[in-house]
């Protein structure tokens, strides 16, 4: 099979070379590039990933730790030995460390939560005692509260809608929510908006515990005392250091007073295990939870409120800690002032073998191979910048501070940012700027899946076909959740985020169980997908670095944005039909008649009419862009002279920035991209055409009309930039 696959690839490459089908390359440069990528692949060694993971994940290395600094200094030496110019850029960032954590049930019985996991005898890394970071949610406020408890399922907007139907109010209460359903920071944010005074988040075994599979160490899933750490900073407002919004957290930077920082939670928040959660949930009475709210614990899930009463007390040590970003540059031979940027974070909540070290060591092996090629005389045309970010886990802090501190140079030089994070086993997932979709598909179609021997594209398509999904290779849209966020969302630098997964599920995320032992048994034994990640990201990096014309392609972008446009119009129409149906049911008293009288269901009020929005400015703008996209796609820029190619590339580099608005999104000006953004009430989850879509979803129709007109102007300006490039062809 493997021999046949290699022969097939050789045939494909020969066809590509003859047909000039590599995006952004001439016939001659296509042949040179494919030969270079073959040499690059031959230099990759999975043994390095294994060795480096054992070193980097040997001890906890959250922001501010000595081992975190040791890892940064060690990486600097590695990059230097491979021929890179390396700096460690340090920022002083706020990082709260837990001083006091108390959670107890005071009524109807007494119980005190243990809050810490039991170590695993077979895993030495879980036995490091006080070196392990206590389980907590970073950027929870301090607090001392006592109140009745209410179970709110995942604590997302639709759950509060259900509570309202049941006549249950969380005002003045402490809520307990399950992990998952949204990014964790949304749960205390919504709870506070609804009037709650405290929030507990627990991992239910139905989501990542024994319901899913055997628990660690027998299997990959979360043991009963496992606790997921994580930040609850309000990152949909802005990520990064909470005290320096919009500018770098340098030593002498002006800082907000902590009490004024809007991204620290308004109520205290604490994560717990499902072993700790069970006594609290068992003590609840009231309505039985709907069937889709119930988890995997051997109890009847009640909502409350009460009779369970809870005391939650939290105190944190709020100090500035050093964050160490490692920045390694390999100077380009032809266009040294154009930067191809490639990053992964190196900090972890505990050992972080999977998140982030698996991605970090793949990046390092990629960088080593690229450095060897350069030493042998095959220097990239453009400068390649490898970045190892610190303080990602508390809130994308290291990358955000670096981007905010280098905004002007990035606007001038950055061509693309390529991100990875934790890596597993299974299928290639890629999200990012849709102008890069064609190039990524080309590359994924030429790389072999290590388990099946078919290409990454073919394996992904087969899985989609079996699941009755669209088999086209498409990039997903980027919201937030990793270090690409400040590049694309704030600065308008085209970005990608990639990794493998789907066949390596477990419950180790942000726990003491994310160790080398766990990773090498359950996530990627043999590091076969680690090498495949290095290969895939490496090919993308080298293509971007060496292309004659930067490989941005507009047809896939236009198709995608048109689909987003259809979605928002269809959403509005669906909301109108739903409102009309609901109004009719209320008028007929159907909700009251249909309900079980014992449930004491509160009849809803009739929804307001959904107005007809004028989408024509946006539709007309998008239609005008279509002509420009067609003209761009049929223009052969690779046939231009070298001087004209340089001029075209300078324009292409800045094209994504035309999709930014300087004023940003409503109520969150830090997020400037008008096509992609993390949702205000989803956190990591993306909202496309966010200004328009979120205004519609929140039924703020006056704002929606304003955002339609704003986005139309953005697209018209984008068309103008595209037309300028076409005229140069």
Short mmCIF file of C-alpha atoms in Angstrom, two decimals, residues 377-691:
data_model
loop_
_atom_site.label_atom_id
_atom_site.label_comp_id
_atom_site.label_asym_id
_atom_site.label_seq_id
_atom_site.Cartn_x
_atom_site.Cartn_y
_atom_site.Cartn_z
CA UNK A 377 21.94 26.55 1.12
CA UNK A 378 18.16 26.36 0.73
CA UNK A 379 17.23 29.52 2.56
CA UNK A 380 13.55 30.54 2.37
CA UNK A 381 12.67 33.54 0.22
CA UNK A 382 10.74 35.17 3.05
CA UNK A 383 11.72 35.43 6.70
CA UNK A 384 10.23 32.67 8.84
CA UNK A 385 9.44 33.57 12.45
CA UNK A 386 8.84 30.71 14.89
CA UNK A 387 7.10 31.72 18.13
CA UNK A 388 6.73 29.83 21.41
CA UNK A 389 4.13 31.72 23.42
CA UNK A 390 3.83 31.86 27.19
CA UNK A 391 0.69 32.49 29.27
CA UNK A 392 -1.76 31.22 26.66
CA UNK A 393 -3.74 29.21 29.18
CA UNK A 394 -4.84 32.11 31.42
CA UNK A 395 -6.18 34.08 28.46
CA UNK A 396 -3.99 34.11 25.30
CA UNK A 397 -1.82 36.53 27.20
CA UNK A 398 1.69 36.02 25.82
CA UNK A 399 0.72 36.20 22.15
CA UNK A 400 -1.75 39.03 22.67
CA UNK A 401 0.76 41.20 24.54
CA UNK A 402 3.41 40.55 21.88
CA UNK A 403 1.01 41.42 19.05
CA UNK A 404 -0.20 44.56 20.82
CA UNK A 405 3.42 45.55 21.47
CA UNK A 406 4.44 44.98 17.82
CA UNK A 407 1.35 46.15 15.95
CA UNK A 408 3.12 48.55 13.63
CA UNK A 409 5.87 46.16 12.54
CA UNK A 410 3.31 43.39 12.05
CA UNK A 411 1.16 45.61 9.84
CA UNK A 412 4.24 46.27 7.73
CA UNK A 413 5.80 42.81 7.58
CA UNK A 414 3.50 39.94 8.58
CA UNK A 415 2.21 37.86 5.67
CA UNK A 416 0.49 35.03 7.54
CA UNK A 417 0.27 33.44 10.98
CA UNK A 418 0.09 29.62 11.24
CA UNK A 419 -0.95 28.24 14.63
CA UNK A 420 -0.96 24.85 16.27
CA UNK A 421 -1.82 23.77 19.80
CA UNK A 422 -2.48 20.37 21.35
CA UNK A 423 -2.35 17.52 18.83
CA UNK A 424 -3.94 14.08 18.82
CA UNK A 425 -4.76 11.24 16.46
CA UNK A 426 -7.27 11.00 13.64
CA UNK A 427 -8.41 13.58 11.13
CA UNK A 428 -6.87 16.86 10.00
CA UNK A 429 -8.82 19.87 11.19
CA UNK A 430 -7.99 23.29 9.77
CA UNK A 431 -9.62 26.63 10.36
CA UNK A 432 -8.65 30.04 9.15
CA UNK A 433 -8.74 32.70 6.47
CA UNK A 434 -10.64 31.29 3.52
CA UNK A 435 -8.29 32.97 1.07
CA UNK A 436 -5.86 30.16 2.04
CA UNK A 437 -8.29 27.26 1.55
CA UNK A 438 -7.06 26.26 -1.92
CA UNK A 439 -3.42 26.08 -0.84
CA UNK A 440 -4.22 24.07 2.29
CA UNK A 441 -6.29 21.59 0.27
CA UNK A 442 -3.41 21.12 -2.18
CA UNK A 443 -1.03 20.34 0.64
CA UNK A 444 -3.42 18.06 2.54
CA UNK A 445 -4.03 16.15 -0.67
CA UNK A 446 -0.32 15.35 -0.99
CA UNK A 447 0.37 14.17 2.58
CA UNK A 448 -0.25 10.62 3.73
CA UNK A 449 -2.39 9.75 6.72
CA UNK A 450 -0.11 7.58 8.91
CA UNK A 451 -2.82 5.07 9.86
CA UNK A 452 -4.53 4.40 6.54
CA UNK A 453 -2.03 5.32 3.83
CA UNK A 454 -4.49 7.52 1.95
CA UNK A 455 -4.13 11.29 1.74
CA UNK A 456 -5.34 13.53 4.55
CA UNK A 457 -8.00 14.92 2.22
CA UNK A 458 -9.22 11.46 1.19
CA UNK A 459 -9.47 10.21 4.77
CA UNK A 460 -11.38 13.29 5.87
CA UNK A 461 -13.72 12.99 2.88
CA UNK A 462 -14.39 9.32 3.64
CA UNK A 463 -15.37 10.17 7.22
CA UNK A 464 -17.67 12.93 5.96
CA UNK A 465 -19.27 10.57 3.45
CA UNK A 466 -19.95 7.93 6.11
CA UNK A 467 -21.51 10.62 8.33
CA UNK A 468 -23.59 11.94 5.41
CA UNK A 469 -21.85 15.33 5.53
CA UNK A 470 -20.45 17.52 2.76
CA UNK A 471 -17.23 15.91 1.52
CA UNK A 472 -15.66 19.11 0.17
CA UNK A 473 -12.43 20.12 1.91
CA UNK A 474 -13.36 23.38 3.58
CA UNK A 475 -11.68 25.48 6.23
CA UNK A 476 -13.71 26.20 9.33
CA UNK A 477 -14.04 29.78 10.55
CA UNK A 478 -11.86 30.90 13.46
CA UNK A 479 -13.43 32.25 16.63
CA UNK A 480 -11.02 32.12 19.54
CA UNK A 481 -9.36 29.66 21.89
CA UNK A 482 -5.71 29.80 20.86
CA UNK A 483 -2.95 32.18 19.85
CA UNK A 484 -4.21 32.99 16.35
CA UNK A 485 -6.80 35.29 17.96
CA UNK A 486 -4.80 38.54 18.19
CA UNK A 487 -3.34 38.02 14.73
CA UNK A 488 -6.56 37.63 12.77
CA UNK A 489 -9.17 39.24 15.02
CA UNK A 490 -7.26 42.32 16.12
CA UNK A 491 -4.62 42.93 13.45
CA UNK A 492 -6.09 41.39 10.29
CA UNK A 493 -3.19 39.05 9.55
CA UNK A 494 -4.36 36.01 7.53
CA UNK A 495 -4.24 33.05 9.89
CA UNK A 496 -4.56 29.28 10.08
CA UNK A 497 -5.05 26.89 12.98
CA UNK A 498 -4.48 23.18 12.44
CA UNK A 499 -4.18 19.89 14.26
CA UNK A 500 -5.28 16.26 14.31
CA UNK A 501 -8.03 14.72 16.41
CA UNK A 502 -11.25 12.76 16.50
CA UNK A 503 -9.75 9.43 17.56
CA UNK A 504 -8.00 10.40 20.77
CA UNK A 505 -10.78 11.58 23.07
CA UNK A 506 -10.18 11.59 26.81
CA UNK A 507 -10.73 13.45 30.04
CA UNK A 508 -7.22 14.73 30.69
CA UNK A 509 -7.77 18.29 29.43
CA UNK A 510 -6.40 20.84 31.95
CA UNK A 511 -6.01 18.20 34.67
CA UNK A 512 -3.05 16.60 36.44
CA UNK A 513 -3.58 13.61 34.14
CA UNK A 514 -2.34 15.42 31.00
CA UNK A 515 1.07 13.75 31.27
CA UNK A 516 3.64 12.07 29.07
CA UNK A 517 2.38 8.70 30.34
CA UNK A 518 -1.23 9.47 29.38
CA UNK A 519 -0.30 11.01 26.03
CA UNK A 520 1.91 8.19 24.80
CA UNK A 521 -0.71 5.58 25.72
CA UNK A 522 -3.88 7.23 24.48
CA UNK A 523 -3.32 10.36 22.38
CA UNK A 524 -0.62 9.64 19.79
CA UNK A 525 1.41 6.49 20.56
CA UNK A 526 4.60 6.59 18.53
CA UNK A 527 4.14 10.29 17.64
CA UNK A 528 3.01 9.38 14.13
CA UNK A 529 0.52 12.24 14.00
CA UNK A 530 3.02 14.58 15.62
CA UNK A 531 5.31 14.05 12.64
CA UNK A 532 2.36 14.40 10.27
CA UNK A 533 1.50 17.72 11.92
CA UNK A 534 5.11 18.88 11.51
CA UNK A 535 4.95 17.84 7.87
CA UNK A 536 1.61 19.53 7.16
CA UNK A 537 2.40 22.78 8.96
CA UNK A 538 5.92 22.70 7.52
CA UNK A 539 4.65 22.47 3.96
CA UNK A 540 2.26 25.36 4.58
CA UNK A 541 5.08 27.43 6.08
CA UNK A 542 7.48 26.66 3.23
CA UNK A 543 4.85 27.36 0.56
CA UNK A 544 4.06 30.72 2.10
CA UNK A 545 7.77 31.48 2.44
CA UNK A 546 8.73 30.57 -1.12
CA UNK A 547 5.71 31.39 -3.31
CA UNK A 548 6.33 33.68 -6.25
CA UNK A 549 2.87 35.14 -5.66
CA UNK A 550 1.43 34.79 -2.18
CA UNK A 551 -1.04 31.87 -2.50
CA UNK A 552 -4.23 33.72 -1.60
CA UNK A 553 -7.22 32.64 -3.69
CA UNK A 554 -10.54 34.46 -3.65
CA UNK A 555 -13.11 32.01 -5.04
CA UNK A 556 -13.30 29.90 -1.87
CA UNK A 557 -13.45 33.09 0.20
CA UNK A 558 -16.34 34.47 -1.85
CA UNK A 559 -18.25 31.18 -1.72
CA UNK A 560 -17.88 31.05 2.06
CA UNK A 561 -18.91 34.65 2.73
CA UNK A 562 -21.91 34.21 0.43
CA UNK A 563 -22.95 31.21 2.52
CA UNK A 564 -22.65 33.32 5.67
CA UNK A 565 -24.88 35.93 4.02
CA UNK A 566 -27.50 33.29 3.23
CA UNK A 567 -27.34 32.03 6.82
CA UNK A 568 -28.12 35.40 8.40
CA UNK A 569 -31.05 36.05 6.07
CA UNK A 570 -32.41 32.53 6.67
CA UNK A 571 -31.93 32.94 10.42
CA UNK A 572 -33.98 36.13 10.38
CA UNK A 573 -36.77 34.50 8.42
CA UNK A 574 -36.77 31.45 10.71
CA UNK A 575 -36.99 33.73 13.75
CA UNK A 576 -39.97 35.51 12.19
CA UNK A 577 -41.83 32.26 11.56
CA UNK A 578 -41.04 31.02 15.05
CA UNK A 579 -42.28 34.27 16.61
CA UNK A 580 -45.52 34.09 14.63
CA UNK A 581 -46.06 30.48 15.70
CA UNK A 582 -45.32 31.29 19.34
CA UNK A 583 -47.68 34.28 19.29
CA UNK A 584 -50.47 32.04 17.99
CA UNK A 585 -49.83 29.42 20.71
CA UNK A 586 -49.92 32.09 23.42
CA UNK A 587 -53.15 33.52 22.00
CA UNK A 588 -54.71 30.03 22.12
CA UNK A 589 -53.45 29.48 25.71
CA UNK A 590 -51.86 26.30 24.32
CA UNK A 591 -48.85 26.30 26.65
CA UNK A 592 -51.04 26.25 29.75
CA UNK A 593 -53.51 23.71 28.38
CA UNK A 594 -50.77 21.32 27.21
CA UNK A 595 -48.71 21.45 30.42
CA UNK A 596 -49.02 19.05 33.33
CA UNK A 597 -50.62 21.18 36.09
CA UNK A 598 -48.25 19.58 38.59
CA UNK A 599 -45.28 21.14 36.77
CA UNK A 600 -46.43 24.68 37.59
CA UNK A 601 -45.27 25.81 34.17
CA UNK A 602 -45.14 29.57 33.69
CA UNK A 603 -46.92 30.63 30.51
CA UNK A 604 -44.55 32.65 28.30
CA UNK A 605 -45.31 36.14 27.10
CA UNK A 606 -45.95 36.60 23.41
CA UNK A 607 -42.78 37.33 21.48
CA UNK A 608 -42.44 40.63 19.67
CA UNK A 609 -42.76 40.81 15.90
CA UNK A 610 -39.55 40.30 13.92
CA UNK A 611 -39.15 43.29 11.56
CA UNK A 612 -38.10 42.96 7.94
CA UNK A 613 -34.48 44.05 7.71
CA UNK A 614 -33.10 45.64 4.54
CA UNK A 615 -30.28 43.33 3.48
CA UNK A 616 -29.94 44.95 0.05
CA UNK A 617 -26.82 47.05 0.87
CA UNK A 618 -25.01 43.88 1.90
CA UNK A 619 -26.36 41.82 -0.99
CA UNK A 620 -25.40 44.49 -3.52
CA UNK A 621 -21.91 44.85 -2.05
CA UNK A 622 -21.36 41.11 -2.16
CA UNK A 623 -22.62 40.92 -5.74
CA UNK A 624 -20.15 43.61 -6.80
CA UNK A 625 -17.30 41.72 -5.13
CA UNK A 626 -18.15 38.65 -7.23
CA UNK A 627 -17.02 40.38 -10.43
CA UNK A 628 -13.72 41.37 -8.84
CA UNK A 629 -13.18 37.83 -7.54
CA UNK A 630 -13.76 36.44 -11.03
CA UNK A 631 -11.27 38.88 -12.55
CA UNK A 632 -8.71 38.08 -9.86
CA UNK A 633 -9.06 34.32 -10.32
CA UNK A 634 -8.43 34.41 -14.07
CA UNK A 635 -5.33 36.66 -13.79
CA UNK A 636 -1.94 34.91 -13.96
CA UNK A 637 0.22 36.98 -11.62
CA UNK A 638 3.07 34.45 -11.72
CA UNK A 639 3.91 35.55 -15.28
CA UNK A 640 4.73 39.08 -14.13
CA UNK A 641 8.26 40.39 -13.73
CA UNK A 642 9.92 40.00 -10.34
CA UNK A 643 9.46 43.70 -9.58
CA UNK A 644 5.74 43.58 -10.37
CA UNK A 645 5.34 40.38 -8.39
CA UNK A 646 6.79 42.17 -5.40
CA UNK A 647 4.25 44.98 -5.81
CA UNK A 648 1.37 42.50 -6.11
CA UNK A 649 2.55 40.64 -3.01
CA UNK A 650 2.67 43.87 -1.03
CA UNK A 651 -1.00 44.46 -1.89
CA UNK A 652 -2.01 40.84 -1.24
CA UNK A 653 -0.34 40.93 2.16
CA UNK A 654 -2.66 43.75 3.25
CA UNK A 655 -5.89 42.48 1.70
CA UNK A 656 -7.30 40.83 4.86
CA UNK A 657 -6.82 44.10 6.75
CA UNK A 658 -9.50 45.64 4.51
CA UNK A 659 -11.99 43.42 6.39
CA UNK A 660 -11.26 45.19 9.67
CA UNK A 661 -13.21 48.04 11.21
CA UNK A 662 -11.19 50.43 13.33
CA UNK A 663 -14.15 50.87 15.68
CA UNK A 664 -14.47 47.10 16.09
CA UNK A 665 -17.60 45.19 17.00
CA UNK A 666 -20.39 46.63 19.16
CA UNK A 667 -19.40 46.71 22.86
CA UNK A 668 -16.04 45.12 22.13
CA UNK A 669 -13.81 47.36 20.01
CA UNK A 670 -10.75 45.11 20.45
CA UNK A 671 -12.30 42.63 17.98
CA UNK A 672 -11.99 44.36 14.63
CA UNK A 673 -12.54 41.63 12.00
CA UNK A 674 -15.98 41.89 10.42
CA UNK A 675 -16.16 38.37 8.96
CA UNK A 676 -15.08 36.23 11.93
CA UNK A 677 -15.19 36.71 15.71
CA UNK A 678 -15.75 34.65 18.85
CA UNK A 679 -19.35 34.87 19.99
CA UNK A 680 -20.25 37.20 22.83
CA UNK A 681 -22.12 34.30 24.48
CA UNK A 682 -20.15 31.37 23.01
CA UNK A 683 -16.58 32.35 23.89
CA UNK A 684 -14.42 30.15 21.68
CA UNK A 685 -17.23 29.39 19.24
CA UNK A 686 -17.17 31.52 16.11
CA UNK A 687 -19.81 33.93 14.91
CA UNK A 688 -19.51 34.76 11.22
CA UNK A 689 -20.54 38.22 10.03
CA UNK A 690 -20.59 38.83 13.78
CA UNK A 691 -21.83 42.40 13.89
#
